[in-house]
Amino acid sequence: MRVENESLCFEGRQLVLAHESETLGCTMTLGLFLPPQAKEQPVPVLLFLSGLTCTWENVSTKGFAQQACAQHGIAFLAPDTSPRGDDIADDEAYDLGQGAGFYLDATQAPWKQNFRMRSYIEQELLATLARDGALPLDTTRVGITGHSMGGHGALTCALRDPQRYRSLSAFAPIAAPSQCAWGQKAFNAYLGDDKDAWLPYDACELVKTTAWNKPILVDQGTADAFLEEQLNPHLLEQACCDQGIALTLRRRQGYDHSYNFMTTFMADHVAFHAAQLV
Amino acid sequence: MRVENESLCFEGRQLVLAHESETLGCTMTLGLFLPPQAKEQPVPVLLFLSGLTCTWENVSTKGFAQQACAQHGIAFLAPDTSPRGDDIADDEAYDLGQGAGFYLDATQAPWKQNFRMRSYIEQELLATLARDGALPLDTTRVGITGHSMGGHGALTCALRDPQRYRSLSAFAPIAAPSQCAWGQKAFNAYLGDDKDAWLPYDACELVKTTAWNKPILVDQGTADAFLEEQLNPHLLEQACCDQGIALTLRRRQGYDHSYNFMTTFMADHVAFHAAQLV
């Protein structure tokens, strides 16, 4: 991990890191906020997965997470949303290719060579950070959250692998990607048309078999322009209810899909994770 | 004022407004956060002047001001830093022309036609907002702050016109522009080489004659890369000391010039203004 930039923020350190990812075959940049408590001891990590079109930078500069993370003593880790580079496959649309990795391992050409964000998040990212002795992170205490496509990423990562994550929340997640246009387009392109291959990447499907037994917090704005067509939180709510999973879905009156919504509830989410991580 | 965008944020409304500015001869866009208290009654206004290269958007999306403004019941107003447009004079450098208006009225060609940010801020902006009956603003209660070039703008606006502003603070201001490269370049270009014309735009000069008699709060990072060459807060400190003006200059150990510094102390500044505005 190379330190590309470092800046004091709420008495902690906002880092921009970069490394050569073996999994993705490209240079990956990420934001990492270390709270002031990290000067004394390793701190737990809240992993934030971002939405379509975002890089590490959006939530690191606009997410309002640092103050709450400094208060609770949690590191805030913001990776990019896909592999990047001129020699990496891409598409003109905002919802496919670079910036739209959907946190899966692609099996179809031309994507399968580099688009392996599932493996990057699960196998490489935290392991690489943990190997870097200069970073005081306790990677045995990890929570996961995300926004929109990243909310889908957070839900599916945690539901597939309950041992890896101590806490789980999401902001306006794509809750049932197999049943919306964004998800169907991405899954067809990256995974092909065999819908069995989609199952590990659909939170509503994973809920049926997951061993996840901790509370899940989801915030969703009622004025979100993508609510009806793309997000479908009611399907997740029903699936969790059927399985006895403790989902708290808060419908936030009048809030939209933007960072103005997310920042409003960011401190709440950090506190939710802190209760399970610290 | 046209509403270009509206989004709920901390139970208040984050607006993006646009209007045709007579003073500047172009369309101007601005950010305005209305706290939830504005549903009940007109609220005071904290005017934030941004730094070099910024538009209304930087502080409106990255400034972390909305939460504190919602708590205290203050509107947060973020104008652009210069006139804008293809037919407006510009320069290739980041520190002259569009994005670098320096909150003055230019007297030199080609700038004098449009670069009249002093008049825009003093005469047009709040008056236009006040005339718009849809905006619940109490424009008799206005505080002013800003960052870097905008800190210079806040200091000089308030010191020239103490009756207009109830409260004053700044983040890493260009405190003595006549004595640094940024200020000298801009003043020579916009105002010419007669240094008498520079006096109304130099906080350290204005302090000598101002009727300002309220406290001033300034935060300055000690690791700010521009501290030695451009900002000179010690000159403002000395000038205020000589004149008996109550400047609190807080030197923040290890903080740089970025928004990571500014966001850390934004809530402090909002509370400082609230004590005088609410």
PDB file of C-alpha atoms in Angstrom, chain B residues 113-212:
ATOM      1  CA  GLN B 113     -16.955  44.546 -17.081  1.00  0.00           C
ATOM      2  CA  ASN B 114     -17.975  41.465 -15.076  1.00  0.00           C
ATOM      3  CA  PHE B 115     -15.639  40.939 -12.129  1.00  0.00           C
ATOM      4  CA  ARG B 116     -17.637  42.818  -9.503  1.00  0.00           C
ATOM      5  CA  MET B 117     -17.954  40.214  -6.748  1.00  0.00           C
ATOM      6  CA  ARG B 118     -17.773  42.884  -4.012  1.00  0.00           C
ATOM      7  CA  SER B 119     -20.913  44.562  -5.321  1.00  0.00           C
ATOM      8  CA  TYR B 120     -22.545  41.204  -5.979  1.00  0.00           C
ATOM      9  CA  ILE B 121     -22.016  40.054  -2.397  1.00  0.00           C
ATOM     10  CA  GLU B 122     -22.783  43.406  -0.773  1.00  0.00           C
ATOM     11  CA  GLN B 123     -25.594  44.741  -2.930  1.00  0.00           C
ATOM     12  CA  GLU B 124     -27.244  42.039  -4.976  1.00  0.00           C
ATOM     13  CA  LEU B 125     -27.093  38.549  -3.479  1.00  0.00           C
ATOM     14  CA  LEU B 126     -28.914  38.976  -0.174  1.00  0.00           C
ATOM     15  CA  ALA B 127     -31.244  41.622  -1.604  1.00  0.00           C
ATOM     16  CA  THR B 128     -32.304  39.221  -4.343  1.00  0.00           C
ATOM     17  CA  LEU B 129     -32.837  36.411  -1.858  1.00  0.00           C
ATOM     18  CA  ALA B 130     -34.809  38.738   0.432  1.00  0.00           C
ATOM     19  CA  ARG B 131     -37.089  39.801  -2.439  1.00  0.00           C
ATOM     20  CA  ASP B 132     -37.932  36.172  -3.139  1.00  0.00           C
ATOM     21  CA  GLY B 133     -40.933  35.718  -0.884  1.00  0.00           C
ATOM     22  CA  ALA B 134     -40.588  31.925  -1.044  1.00  0.00           C
ATOM     23  CA  LEU B 135     -37.347  31.894   0.956  1.00  0.00           C
ATOM     24  CA  PRO B 136     -37.794  32.229   4.737  1.00  0.00           C
ATOM     25  CA  LEU B 137     -34.602  34.186   5.393  1.00  0.00           C
ATOM     26  CA  ASP B 138     -34.082  36.973   7.917  1.00  0.00           C
ATOM     27  CA  THR B 139     -31.485  38.983   6.011  1.00  0.00           C
ATOM     28  CA  THR B 140     -31.148  41.443   8.873  1.00  0.00           C
ATOM     29  CA  ARG B 141     -29.299  38.679  10.754  1.00  0.00           C
ATOM     30  CA  VAL B 142     -26.297  37.713   8.641  1.00  0.00           C
ATOM     31  CA  GLY B 143     -22.952  36.233   9.595  1.00  0.00           C
ATOM     32  CA  ILE B 144     -20.061  35.774   7.209  1.00  0.00           C
ATOM     33  CA  THR B 145     -17.228  33.265   6.936  1.00  0.00           C
ATOM     34  CA  GLY B 146     -15.074  31.702   4.257  1.00  0.00           C
ATOM     35  CA  HIS B 147     -12.034  29.650   3.356  1.00  0.00           C
ATOM     36  CA  SER B 148      -8.688  30.891   2.002  1.00  0.00           C
ATOM     37  CA  MET B 149      -9.549  33.478  -0.710  1.00  0.00           C
ATOM     38  CA  GLY B 150     -13.050  33.328   0.758  1.00  0.00           C
ATOM     39  CA  GLY B 151     -11.655  33.951   4.235  1.00  0.00           C
ATOM     40  CA  HIS B 152     -10.110  37.104   2.801  1.00  0.00           C
ATOM     41  CA  GLY B 153     -13.520  37.911   1.334  1.00  0.00           C
ATOM     42  CA  ALA B 154     -15.311  37.404   4.649  1.00  0.00           C
ATOM     43  CA  LEU B 155     -12.826  39.484   6.633  1.00  0.00           C
ATOM     44  CA  THR B 156     -12.811  42.384   4.190  1.00  0.00           C
ATOM     45  CA  CYS B 157     -16.587  42.449   3.678  1.00  0.00           C
ATOM     46  CA  ALA B 158     -17.246  42.554   7.413  1.00  0.00           C
ATOM     47  CA  LEU B 159     -14.449  44.956   8.358  1.00  0.00           C
ATOM     48  CA  ARG B 160     -15.578  47.433   5.668  1.00  0.00           C
ATOM     49  CA  ASP B 161     -19.200  47.210   6.678  1.00  0.00           C
ATOM     50  CA  PRO B 162     -19.677  46.256  10.341  1.00  0.00           C
ATOM     51  CA  GLN B 163     -23.363  47.140  10.353  1.00  0.00           C
ATOM     52  CA  ARG B 164     -24.183  44.575   7.703  1.00  0.00           C
ATOM     53  CA  TYR B 165     -22.779  41.504   9.464  1.00  0.00           C
ATOM     54  CA  ARG B 166     -23.420  40.362  13.000  1.00  0.00           C
ATOM     55  CA  SER B 167     -20.654  37.765  13.157  1.00  0.00           C
ATOM     56  CA  LEU B 168     -17.359  37.017  11.424  1.00  0.00           C
ATOM     57  CA  SER B 169     -15.023  34.058  11.168  1.00  0.00           C
ATOM     58  CA  ALA B 170     -12.612  32.583   8.643  1.00  0.00           C
ATOM     59  CA  PHE B 171     -10.758  29.366   7.826  1.00  0.00           C
ATOM     60  CA  ALA B 172      -7.134  29.838   6.739  1.00  0.00           C
ATOM     61  CA  PRO B 173      -7.793  33.265   5.208  1.00  0.00           C
ATOM     62  CA  ILE B 174      -5.463  35.198   2.927  1.00  0.00           C
ATOM     63  CA  ALA B 175      -5.049  37.650   5.767  1.00  0.00           C
ATOM     64  CA  ALA B 176      -2.782  40.253   4.145  1.00  0.00           C
ATOM     65  CA  PRO B 177      -3.242  39.946   0.355  1.00  0.00           C
ATOM     66  CA  SER B 178      -1.168  43.044  -0.425  1.00  0.00           C
ATOM     67  CA  GLN B 179       1.803  41.184   1.014  1.00  0.00           C
ATOM     68  CA  CYS B 180       1.547  37.785  -0.701  1.00  0.00           C
ATOM     69  CA  ALA B 181       1.890  36.499  -4.252  1.00  0.00           C
ATOM     70  CA  TRP B 182      -1.749  35.451  -4.689  1.00  0.00           C
ATOM     71  CA  GLY B 183      -3.026  38.851  -3.605  1.00  0.00           C
ATOM     72  CA  GLN B 184      -0.432  40.927  -5.444  1.00  0.00           C
ATOM     73  CA  LYS B 185      -1.071  39.094  -8.708  1.00  0.00           C
ATOM     74  CA  ALA B 186      -4.841  39.456  -8.398  1.00  0.00           C
ATOM     75  CA  PHE B 187      -4.795  43.081  -7.227  1.00  0.00           C
ATOM     76  CA  ASN B 188      -2.390  44.159  -9.959  1.00  0.00           C
ATOM     77  CA  ALA B 189      -4.581  42.500 -12.583  1.00  0.00           C
ATOM     78  CA  TYR B 190      -7.973  43.572 -11.262  1.00  0.00           C
ATOM     79  CA  LEU B 191      -7.151  46.920  -9.597  1.00  0.00           C
ATOM     80  CA  GLY B 192      -3.930  48.146 -11.202  1.00  0.00           C
ATOM     81  CA  ASP B 193      -0.694  49.077  -9.517  1.00  0.00           C
ATOM     82  CA  ASP B 194      -1.943  52.011  -7.426  1.00  0.00           C
ATOM     83  CA  LYS B 195      -1.787  50.454  -4.005  1.00  0.00           C
ATOM     84  CA  ASP B 196      -4.300  52.892  -2.540  1.00  0.00           C
ATOM     85  CA  ALA B 197      -6.891  51.011  -4.568  1.00  0.00           C
ATOM     86  CA  TRP B 198      -5.897  47.825  -2.771  1.00  0.00           C
ATOM     87  CA  LEU B 199      -6.630  49.107   0.729  1.00  0.00           C
ATOM     88  CA  PRO B 200     -10.359  48.258   0.833  1.00  0.00           C
ATOM     89  CA  TYR B 201      -9.446  44.663   0.027  1.00  0.00           C
ATOM     90  CA  ASP B 202      -6.781  43.992   2.608  1.00  0.00           C
ATOM     91  CA  ALA B 203      -7.935  42.859   6.043  1.00  0.00           C
ATOM     92  CA  CYS B 204      -4.759  44.033   7.759  1.00  0.00           C
ATOM     93  CA  GLU B 205      -5.265  47.527   6.355  1.00  0.00           C
ATOM     94  CA  LEU B 206      -8.981  47.627   7.108  1.00  0.00           C
ATOM     95  CA  VAL B 207      -8.369  46.670  10.724  1.00  0.00           C
ATOM     96  CA  LYS B 208      -6.676  50.047  11.236  1.00  0.00           C
ATOM     97  CA  THR B 209      -9.848  52.000  10.574  1.00  0.00           C
ATOM     98  CA  THR B 210     -12.750  49.583  10.972  1.00  0.00           C
ATOM     99  CA  ALA B 211     -15.597  50.116  13.409  1.00  0.00           C
ATOM    100  CA  TRP B 212     -15.889  46.315  13.843  1.00  0.00           C
TER     101      TRP B 212
END
